[in-house]
PDB file of C-alpha atoms in Angstrom:
ATOM      1  CA  UNK A   1     169.487 169.349 143.760  1.00 41.00           C
ATOM      2  CA  UNK A   2     166.277 168.355 145.834  1.00 43.00           C
ATOM      3  CA  UNK A   3     163.646 166.224 143.819  1.00 48.00           C
ATOM      4  CA  UNK A   4     160.040 166.073 144.332  1.00 53.00           C
ATOM      5  CA  UNK A   5     160.368 161.970 144.933  1.00 52.00           C
ATOM      6  CA  UNK A   6     163.516 162.316 146.894  1.00 50.00           C
ATOM      7  CA  UNK A   7     161.045 165.328 149.018  1.00 49.00           C
ATOM      8  CA  UNK A   8     158.220 162.129 149.479  1.00 49.00           C
ATOM      9  CA  UNK A   9     160.697 159.304 150.099  1.00 56.00           C
ATOM     10  CA  UNK A  10     162.772 161.351 153.378  1.00 60.00           C
ATOM     11  CA  UNK A  11     159.529 161.489 155.107  1.00 59.00           C
ATOM     12  CA  UNK A  12     158.434 160.379 158.596  1.00 68.00           C
ATOM     13  CA  UNK A  13     154.749 159.880 158.265  1.00 74.00           C
ATOM     14  CA  UNK A  14     152.799 158.380 154.673  1.00 68.00           C
ATOM     15  CA  UNK A  15     149.866 160.675 155.378  1.00 70.00           C
ATOM     16  CA  UNK A  16     152.149 163.580 154.671  1.00 78.00           C
ATOM     17  CA  UNK A  17     153.743 162.200 150.957  1.00 76.00           C
ATOM     18  CA  UNK A  18     150.181 162.135 150.339  1.00 73.00           C
ATOM     19  CA  UNK A  19     149.401 165.592 151.670  1.00 76.00           C
ATOM     20  CA  UNK A  20     152.831 166.628 149.250  1.00 80.00           C
ATOM     21  CA  UNK A  21     152.147 165.765 146.104  1.00 79.00           C
ATOM     22  CA  UNK A  22     148.919 166.586 146.033  1.00 81.00           C
ATOM     23  CA  UNK A  23     149.340 169.482 146.773  1.00 85.00           C
ATOM     24  CA  UNK A  24     149.873 173.330 144.895  1.00 84.00           C
ATOM     25  CA  UNK A  25     147.178 175.105 142.586  1.00 86.00           C
ATOM     26  CA  UNK A  26     144.427 172.695 141.457  1.00 92.00           C
ATOM     27  CA  UNK A  27     145.974 170.022 141.750  1.00 94.00           C
ATOM     28  CA  UNK A  28     142.848 168.693 144.724  1.00 90.00           C
ATOM     29  CA  UNK A  29     140.393 169.596 141.833  1.00 93.00           C
ATOM     30  CA  UNK A  30     141.716 168.355 138.903  1.00 95.00           C
ATOM     31  CA  UNK A  31     142.267 165.262 141.149  1.00 94.00           C
ATOM     32  CA  UNK A  32     139.188 165.486 141.821  1.00 92.00           C
ATOM     33  CA  UNK A  33     137.915 166.362 138.949  1.00 95.00           C
ATOM     34  CA  UNK A  34     140.194 162.784 138.023  1.00 96.00           C
ATOM     35  CA  UNK A  35     137.935 160.943 139.934  1.00 94.00           C
ATOM     36  CA  UNK A  36     135.397 161.666 137.871  1.00 93.00           C
ATOM     37  CA  UNK A  37     136.288 160.733 134.538  1.00 95.00           C
ATOM     38  CA  UNK A  38     138.678 161.086 131.321  1.00 95.00           C
ATOM     39  CA  UNK A  39     140.170 164.792 131.309  1.00 96.00           C
ATOM     40  CA  UNK A  40     140.566 167.342 128.813  1.00 95.00           C
ATOM     41  CA  UNK A  41     142.431 170.286 128.664  1.00 94.00           C
ATOM     42  CA  UNK A  42     139.902 172.773 127.078  1.00 92.00           C
ATOM     43  CA  UNK A  43     136.754 171.321 129.300  1.00 94.00           C
ATOM     44  CA  UNK A  44     139.571 171.525 132.380  1.00 94.00           C
ATOM     45  CA  UNK A  45     140.243 174.981 132.005  1.00 94.00           C
ATOM     46  CA  UNK A  46     136.594 175.629 131.654  1.00 94.00           C
ATOM     47  CA  UNK A  47     135.840 173.560 135.013  1.00 94.00           C
ATOM     48  CA  UNK A  48     138.304 175.015 137.172  1.00 94.00           C
ATOM     49  CA  UNK A  49     136.557 178.971 137.810  1.00 92.00           C
ATOM     50  CA  UNK A  50     140.200 180.698 138.229  1.00 92.00           C
ATOM     51  CA  UNK A  51     142.334 178.487 136.409  1.00 93.00           C
ATOM     52  CA  UNK A  52     144.538 179.912 133.591  1.00 94.00           C
ATOM     53  CA  UNK A  53     146.509 177.962 130.543  1.00 95.00           C
ATOM     54  CA  UNK A  54     149.938 177.699 132.570  1.00 95.00           C
ATOM     55  CA  UNK A  55     148.942 177.468 136.292  1.00 94.00           C
ATOM     56  CA  UNK A  56     146.746 174.085 135.333  1.00 95.00           C
ATOM     57  CA  UNK A  57     149.478 172.892 132.795  1.00 94.00           C
ATOM     58  CA  UNK A  58     152.219 173.118 135.109  1.00 94.00           C
ATOM     59  CA  UNK A  59     150.033 171.457 138.279  1.00 95.00           C
ATOM     60  CA  UNK A  60     148.900 168.686 135.080  1.00 96.00           C
ATOM     61  CA  UNK A  61     152.942 168.237 134.300  1.00 95.00           C
ATOM     62  CA  UNK A  62     153.766 167.454 137.773  1.00 94.00           C
ATOM     63  CA  UNK A  63     150.640 165.212 138.429  1.00 95.00           C
ATOM     64  CA  UNK A  64     152.309 163.450 135.843  1.00 96.00           C
ATOM     65  CA  UNK A  65     155.605 163.834 136.608  1.00 94.00           C
ATOM     66  CA  UNK A  66     154.645 161.180 139.801  1.00 92.00           C
ATOM     67  CA  UNK A  67     152.151 159.590 138.606  1.00 94.00           C
ATOM     68  CA  UNK A  68     149.317 159.922 139.508  1.00 94.00           C
ATOM     69  CA  UNK A  69     147.919 161.108 135.737  1.00 97.00           C
ATOM     70  CA  UNK A  70     149.057 159.851 132.947  1.00 97.00           C
ATOM     71  CA  UNK A  71     148.119 161.661 129.333  1.00 96.00           C
ATOM     72  CA  UNK A  72     146.973 159.420 126.663  1.00 95.00           C
ATOM     73  CA  UNK A  73     147.425 161.165 123.045  1.00 92.00           C
ATOM     74  CA  UNK A  74     143.466 159.983 121.216  1.00 90.00           C
ATOM     75  CA  UNK A  75     144.529 159.871 117.669  1.00 90.00           C
ATOM     76  CA  UNK A  76     141.137 160.769 116.543  1.00 87.00           C
ATOM     77  CA  UNK A  77     140.329 163.539 114.293  1.00 85.00           C
ATOM     78  CA  UNK A  78     139.602 165.744 115.856  1.00 86.00           C
ATOM     79  CA  UNK A  79     143.507 165.397 117.496  1.00 86.00           C
ATOM     80  CA  UNK A  80     143.682 165.474 121.723  1.00 89.00           C
ATOM     81  CA  UNK A  81     145.411 164.720 124.655  1.00 92.00           C
ATOM     82  CA  UNK A  82     142.540 163.695 127.905  1.00 95.00           C
ATOM     83  CA  UNK A  83     144.586 162.279 131.397  1.00 97.00           C
ATOM     84  CA  UNK A  84     143.226 160.016 133.284  1.00 97.00           C
ATOM     85  CA  UNK A  85     143.970 157.971 136.562  1.00 97.00           C
ATOM     86  CA  UNK A  86     146.623 155.767 137.365  1.00 97.00           C
ATOM     87  CA  UNK A  87     146.521 152.775 138.939  1.00 96.00           C
ATOM     88  CA  UNK A  88     148.629 155.010 141.612  1.00 93.00           C
ATOM     89  CA  UNK A  89     146.512 157.457 141.397  1.00 93.00           C
ATOM     90  CA  UNK A  90     143.455 154.941 141.847  1.00 94.00           C
ATOM     91  CA  UNK A  91     144.690 153.131 144.473  1.00 91.00           C
ATOM     92  CA  UNK A  92     144.583 157.307 146.468  1.00 88.00           C
ATOM     93  CA  UNK A  93     140.718 158.024 145.274  1.00 89.00           C
ATOM     94  CA  UNK A  94     139.331 156.173 148.741  1.00 89.00           C
ATOM     95  CA  UNK A  95     141.899 158.041 151.002  1.00 82.00           C
ATOM     96  CA  UNK A  96     140.854 161.745 148.568  1.00 79.00           C
ATOM     97  CA  UNK A  97     137.599 160.209 149.534  1.00 81.00           C
ATOM     98  CA  UNK A  98     138.171 160.445 153.649  1.00 81.00           C
ATOM     99  CA  UNK A  99     139.883 163.950 153.535  1.00 74.00           C
ATOM    100  CA  UNK A 100     137.207 165.768 151.566  1.00 74.00           C
ATOM    101  CA  UNK A 101     134.461 163.498 154.229  1.00 74.00           C
ATOM    102  CA  UNK A 102     136.591 165.724 156.929  1.00 73.00           C
ATOM    103  CA  UNK A 103     137.093 168.837 155.736  1.00 64.00           C
TER     104      UNK A 103
END
């Protein structure tokens, strides 16, 4: 079985790897929102029109797996989870903004 990491490492063009990291339903939108502020699941459901719990949780998990987002449990009452950009994710902000300008 081929892992996502192996697929990305086998790319010949660095931009191709980045585009694959952010490809998929809701990932670019989640990344854009994470640039602005920490994310909460319920907030994402409201902000991303047409999203649902299943596809959103898959996209968040995949962004975590490639180390673009980190999941943080906030142990205040009420207990909740936030998603923040990792250092790797923050490094991609200028590239992502350039892609937005071109689009």
